[in-house]
Every structure is written in structure tokens, then in C-alpha cells.
mmCIF file of C-alpha atoms in Angstrom:
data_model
loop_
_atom_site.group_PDB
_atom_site.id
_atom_site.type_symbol
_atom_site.label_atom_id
_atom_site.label_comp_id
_atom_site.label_asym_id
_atom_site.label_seq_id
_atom_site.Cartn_x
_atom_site.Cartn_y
_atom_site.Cartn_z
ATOM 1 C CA UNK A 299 0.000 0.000 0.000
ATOM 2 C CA UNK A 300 1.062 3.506 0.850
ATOM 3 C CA UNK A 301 3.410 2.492 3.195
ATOM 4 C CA UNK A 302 6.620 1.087 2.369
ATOM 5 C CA UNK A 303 7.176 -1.238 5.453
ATOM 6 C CA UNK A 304 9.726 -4.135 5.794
ATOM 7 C CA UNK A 305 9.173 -6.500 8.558
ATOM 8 C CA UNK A 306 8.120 -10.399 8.400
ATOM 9 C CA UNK A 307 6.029 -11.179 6.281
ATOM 10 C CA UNK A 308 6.870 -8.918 3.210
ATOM 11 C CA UNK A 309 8.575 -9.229 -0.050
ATOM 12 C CA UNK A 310 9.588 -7.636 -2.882
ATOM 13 C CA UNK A 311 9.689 -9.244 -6.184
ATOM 14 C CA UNK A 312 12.016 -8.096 -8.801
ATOM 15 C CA UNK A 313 13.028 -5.345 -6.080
ATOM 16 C CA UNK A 314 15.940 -4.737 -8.736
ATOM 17 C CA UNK A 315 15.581 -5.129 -12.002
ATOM 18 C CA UNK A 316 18.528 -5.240 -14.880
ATOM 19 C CA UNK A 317 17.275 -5.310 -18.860
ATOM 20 C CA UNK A 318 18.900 -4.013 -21.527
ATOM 21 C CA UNK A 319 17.406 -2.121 -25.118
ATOM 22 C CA UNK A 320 19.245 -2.650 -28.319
ATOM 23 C CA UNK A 321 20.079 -4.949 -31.448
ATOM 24 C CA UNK A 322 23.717 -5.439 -31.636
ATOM 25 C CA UNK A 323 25.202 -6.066 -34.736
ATOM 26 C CA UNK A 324 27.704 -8.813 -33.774
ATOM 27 C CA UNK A 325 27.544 -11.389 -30.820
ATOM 28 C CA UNK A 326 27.993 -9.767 -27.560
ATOM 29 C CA UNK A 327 28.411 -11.633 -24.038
ATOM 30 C CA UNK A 328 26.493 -9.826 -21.252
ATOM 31 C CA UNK A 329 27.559 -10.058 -17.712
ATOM 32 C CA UNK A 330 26.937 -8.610 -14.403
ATOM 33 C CA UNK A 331 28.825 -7.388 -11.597
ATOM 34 C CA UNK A 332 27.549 -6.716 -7.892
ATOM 35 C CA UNK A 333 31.173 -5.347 -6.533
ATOM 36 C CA UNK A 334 29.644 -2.422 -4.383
ATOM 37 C CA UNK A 335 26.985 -4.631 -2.611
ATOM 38 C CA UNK A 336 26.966 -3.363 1.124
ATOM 39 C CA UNK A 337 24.989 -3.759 4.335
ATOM 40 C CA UNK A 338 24.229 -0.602 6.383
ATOM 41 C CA UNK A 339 23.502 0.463 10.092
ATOM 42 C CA UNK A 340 23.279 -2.227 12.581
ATOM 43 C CA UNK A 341 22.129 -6.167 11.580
ATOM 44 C CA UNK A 342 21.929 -7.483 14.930
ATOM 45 C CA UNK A 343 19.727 -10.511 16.912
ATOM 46 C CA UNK A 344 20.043 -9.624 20.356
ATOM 47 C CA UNK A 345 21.824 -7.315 22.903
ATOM 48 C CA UNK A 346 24.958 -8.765 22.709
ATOM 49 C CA UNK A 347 25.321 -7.409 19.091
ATOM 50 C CA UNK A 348 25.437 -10.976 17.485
ATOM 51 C CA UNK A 349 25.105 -10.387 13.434
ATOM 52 C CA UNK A 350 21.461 -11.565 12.472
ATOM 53 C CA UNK A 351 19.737 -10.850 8.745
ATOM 54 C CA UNK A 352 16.399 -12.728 8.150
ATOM 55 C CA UNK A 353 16.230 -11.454 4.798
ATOM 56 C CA UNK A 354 16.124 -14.300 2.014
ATOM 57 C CA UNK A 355 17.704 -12.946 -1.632
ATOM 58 C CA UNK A 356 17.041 -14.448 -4.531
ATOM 59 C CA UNK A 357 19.184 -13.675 -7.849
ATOM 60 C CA UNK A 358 17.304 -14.728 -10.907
ATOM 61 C CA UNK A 359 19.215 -14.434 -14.303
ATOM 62 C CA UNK A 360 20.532 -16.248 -17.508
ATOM 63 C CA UNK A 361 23.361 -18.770 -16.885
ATOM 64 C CA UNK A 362 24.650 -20.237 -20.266
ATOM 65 C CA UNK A 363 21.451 -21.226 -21.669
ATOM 66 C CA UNK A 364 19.649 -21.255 -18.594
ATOM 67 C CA UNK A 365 17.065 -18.899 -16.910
ATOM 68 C CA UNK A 366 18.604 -19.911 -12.906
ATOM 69 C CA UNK A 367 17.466 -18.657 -9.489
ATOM 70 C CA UNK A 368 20.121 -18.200 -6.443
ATOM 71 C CA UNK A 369 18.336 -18.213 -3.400
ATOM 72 C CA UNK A 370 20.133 -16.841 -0.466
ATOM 73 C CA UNK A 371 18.748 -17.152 3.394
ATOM 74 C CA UNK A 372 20.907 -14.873 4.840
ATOM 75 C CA UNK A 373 19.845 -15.833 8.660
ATOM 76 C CA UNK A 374 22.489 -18.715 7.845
ATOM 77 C CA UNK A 375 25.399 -16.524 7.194
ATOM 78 C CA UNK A 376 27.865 -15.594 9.984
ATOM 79 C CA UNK A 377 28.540 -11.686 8.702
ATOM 80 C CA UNK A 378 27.529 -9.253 5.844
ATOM 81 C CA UNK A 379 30.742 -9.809 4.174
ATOM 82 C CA UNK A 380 29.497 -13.472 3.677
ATOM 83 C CA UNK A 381 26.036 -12.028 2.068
ATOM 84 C CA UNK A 382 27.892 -9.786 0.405
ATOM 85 C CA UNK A 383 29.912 -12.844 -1.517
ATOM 86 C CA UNK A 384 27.061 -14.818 -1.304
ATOM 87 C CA UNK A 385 25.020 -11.981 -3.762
ATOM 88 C CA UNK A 386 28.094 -10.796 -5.496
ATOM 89 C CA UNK A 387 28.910 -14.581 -6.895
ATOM 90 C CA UNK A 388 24.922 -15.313 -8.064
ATOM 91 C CA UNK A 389 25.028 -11.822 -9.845
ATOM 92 C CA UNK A 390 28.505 -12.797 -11.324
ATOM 93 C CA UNK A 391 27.141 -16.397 -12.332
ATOM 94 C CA UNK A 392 24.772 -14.638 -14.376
ATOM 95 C CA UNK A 393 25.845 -14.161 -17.861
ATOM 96 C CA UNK A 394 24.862 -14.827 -21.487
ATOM 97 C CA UNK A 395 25.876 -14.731 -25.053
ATOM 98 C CA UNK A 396 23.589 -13.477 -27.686
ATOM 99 C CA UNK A 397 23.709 -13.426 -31.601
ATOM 100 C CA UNK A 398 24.163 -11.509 -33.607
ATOM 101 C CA UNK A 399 20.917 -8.677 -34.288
ATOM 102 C CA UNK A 400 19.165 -10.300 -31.031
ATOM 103 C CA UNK A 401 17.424 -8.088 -29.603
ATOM 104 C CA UNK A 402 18.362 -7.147 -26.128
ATOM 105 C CA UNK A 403 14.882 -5.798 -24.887
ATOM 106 C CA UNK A 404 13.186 -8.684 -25.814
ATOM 107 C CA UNK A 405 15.696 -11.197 -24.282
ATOM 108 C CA UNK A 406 15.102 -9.223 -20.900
ATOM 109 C CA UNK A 407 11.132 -9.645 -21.646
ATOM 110 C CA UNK A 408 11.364 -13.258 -21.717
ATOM 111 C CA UNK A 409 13.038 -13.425 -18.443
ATOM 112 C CA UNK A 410 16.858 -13.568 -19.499
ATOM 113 C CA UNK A 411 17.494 -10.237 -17.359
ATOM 114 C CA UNK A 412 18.992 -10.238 -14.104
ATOM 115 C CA UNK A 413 16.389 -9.728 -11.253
ATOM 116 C CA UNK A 414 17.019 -9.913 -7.427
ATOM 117 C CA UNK A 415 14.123 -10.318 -5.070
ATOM 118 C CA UNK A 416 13.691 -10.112 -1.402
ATOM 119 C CA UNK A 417 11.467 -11.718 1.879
ATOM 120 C CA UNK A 418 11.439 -11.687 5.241
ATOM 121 C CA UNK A 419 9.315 -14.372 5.920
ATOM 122 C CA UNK A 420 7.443 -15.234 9.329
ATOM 123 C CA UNK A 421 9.569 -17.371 12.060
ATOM 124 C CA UNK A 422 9.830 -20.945 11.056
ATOM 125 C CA UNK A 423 8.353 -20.909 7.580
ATOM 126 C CA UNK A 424 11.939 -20.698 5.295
ATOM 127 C CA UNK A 425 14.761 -19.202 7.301
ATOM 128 C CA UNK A 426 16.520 -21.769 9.679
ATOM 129 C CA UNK A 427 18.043 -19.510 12.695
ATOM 130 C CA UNK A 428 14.923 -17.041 12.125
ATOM 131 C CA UNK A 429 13.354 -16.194 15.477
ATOM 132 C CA UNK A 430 10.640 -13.805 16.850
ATOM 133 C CA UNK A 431 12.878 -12.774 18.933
ATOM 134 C CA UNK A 432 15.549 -11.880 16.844
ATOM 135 C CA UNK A 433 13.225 -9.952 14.311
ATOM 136 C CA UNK A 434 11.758 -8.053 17.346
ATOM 137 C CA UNK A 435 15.419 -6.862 18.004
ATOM 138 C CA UNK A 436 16.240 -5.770 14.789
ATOM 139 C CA UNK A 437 13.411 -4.125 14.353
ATOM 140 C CA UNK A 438 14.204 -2.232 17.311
ATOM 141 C CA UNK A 439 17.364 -0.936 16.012
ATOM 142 C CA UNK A 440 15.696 0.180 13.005
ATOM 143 C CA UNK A 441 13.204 1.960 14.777
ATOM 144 C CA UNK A 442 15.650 3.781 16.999
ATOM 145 C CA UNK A 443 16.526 5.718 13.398
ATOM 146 C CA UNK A 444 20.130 6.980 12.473
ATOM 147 C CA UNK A 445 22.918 5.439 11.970
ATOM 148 C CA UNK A 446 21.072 1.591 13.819
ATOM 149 C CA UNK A 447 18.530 1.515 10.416
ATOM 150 C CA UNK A 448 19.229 -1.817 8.736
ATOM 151 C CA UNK A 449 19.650 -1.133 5.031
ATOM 152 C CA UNK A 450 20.940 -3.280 1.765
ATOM 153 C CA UNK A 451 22.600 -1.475 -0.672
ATOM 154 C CA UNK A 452 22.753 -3.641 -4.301
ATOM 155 C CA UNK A 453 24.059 -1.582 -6.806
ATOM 156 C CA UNK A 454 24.273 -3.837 -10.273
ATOM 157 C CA UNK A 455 26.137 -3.250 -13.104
ATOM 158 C CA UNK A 456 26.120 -4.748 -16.778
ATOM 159 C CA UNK A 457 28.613 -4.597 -19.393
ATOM 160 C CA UNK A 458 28.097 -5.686 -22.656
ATOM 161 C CA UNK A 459 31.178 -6.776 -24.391
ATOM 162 C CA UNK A 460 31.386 -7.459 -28.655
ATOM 163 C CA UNK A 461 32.295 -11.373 -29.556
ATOM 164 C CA UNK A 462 35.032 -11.483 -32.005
#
């Protein structure tokens, strides 16, 4: 609705979306970088400031011939730096080659674009480590504003390089 909450229970399909426009004419490979992925403010469980994110990621894009989906529960990772190589190698696993005078815009249409989707589903439904508890807690941080607000940051970048 009008509000743009985050707390269990919501998602956000195709939160980021990457298509490209065009009709190159030569073969091109198209891949995808993730390198300035971050996680902001504090992603934390409990009082003792343990690292907790209930979020679960998923990476959708072309690999070789294949649409694929990464999925990525992120209340099993020890630290943002492992999310952040956890989302920086699906986005890097996503490439493709095209042929020549393919048109890029409808490749993305038909679901060869990279997408990246989040949830934070409810306790106990897809998240192993997920707690009440812990979700309570974070949300507490976020709601004490400033620099505690728990924010992802997943910048994308394509590059579309010409096939000799």
C-alpha cells in the first residue's frame, strides 16, 4: 500500500531489475557485476550485538542457456561480508551470449534479465536460525533511526562486451 514497510512477512519481487534495449550487430556476451553490494547500520539478533539478517535474496538471471534462481537465506550466514559474496557470486554467475541482431529488450522480456528479489518471511516458515525474537530486536534498532537503520545497498552493473 502507501506504506513502504519491511518486517516479516513482506517481499519484494524483482526489487531490482537489470534489462537491456538494443540490437547489436555482432555477438555480444552480457555479464553482471555486484562489486559495491553493502549492508548498512546495525544487523543485529540480540543485545549482545550478534550479526542476524532474516532477509532471504534471490538472484534470478541467464546462466549459459539457462534462466537460474540463487536463493540466499541470509539468517544462515555468519557476517555481511558473507552475504555480500554470497550476492556478489549469483550476480557474477549470471551471464549470457547473444547473436548476432538479437534483440536485447526482448531477451530481458522473456526473463533472461537479471532480477534480485527479497522476503522476510514469518519465524519458522523458510529461514533456519529465524526467530521472533531476533526480528523483534532488529526491528528495534531500526526503529531507533540513524545510523542503527538496517539497510541493503545492491548496486548492479552490466557490461556488454562485442564477440570477435
Amino acid at each position: 500500500g502507501e506504506y513502504k514497510v519491511i518486517a516479516p512477512g513482506t517481499k519484494k519481487d524483482n526489487a531490482a531489475m537489470v534489462t537491456l534495449s538494443g540490437q547489436p550487430e555482432v555477438s555480444v556476451k552480457v555479464t553482471y557485476s555486484a562489486d559495491t553490494f553493502s549492508l548498512t547500520g546495525k544487523w543485529e539478533g540480540d543485545e549482545n550485538g550478534t550479526f542476524y539478517c532474516p532477509l532471504i535474496i534471490k538472484v534470478t538471471g541467464k546462466v549459459g542457456d539457462t534462466v537460474t534462481t540463487e536463493t540466499i537465506n541470509c539468517a544462515e550466514k555468519n557476517s555481511a561480508a558473507d552475504i555480500q559474496t554470497a550476492v556478489q557470486n549469483a550476480v557474477a554467475a549470471c551471464s549470457a551470449t547473444y547473436a548476432p541482431n538479437t534483440d536485447l529488450s526482448t531477451a530481458a522480456v522473456a526473463g533472461e534479465g537479471l532480477k534480485i528479489s527479497w522476503e522476510w518471511p514469518f519465524e519458522g516458515t523458510a529461514n533456519p536460525g529465524q526467530t521472533d525474537a531476533k526480528d523483534t530486536y532488529l526491528g528495534n534498532q531500526a526503529a531507533a533511526g540513524g545510523l542503527n537503520v538496517p539497510a541493503i545497498h545492491i548496486p548492479v552493473t552490466a557490461t556488454v562486451t562485442q564477440i570477435d
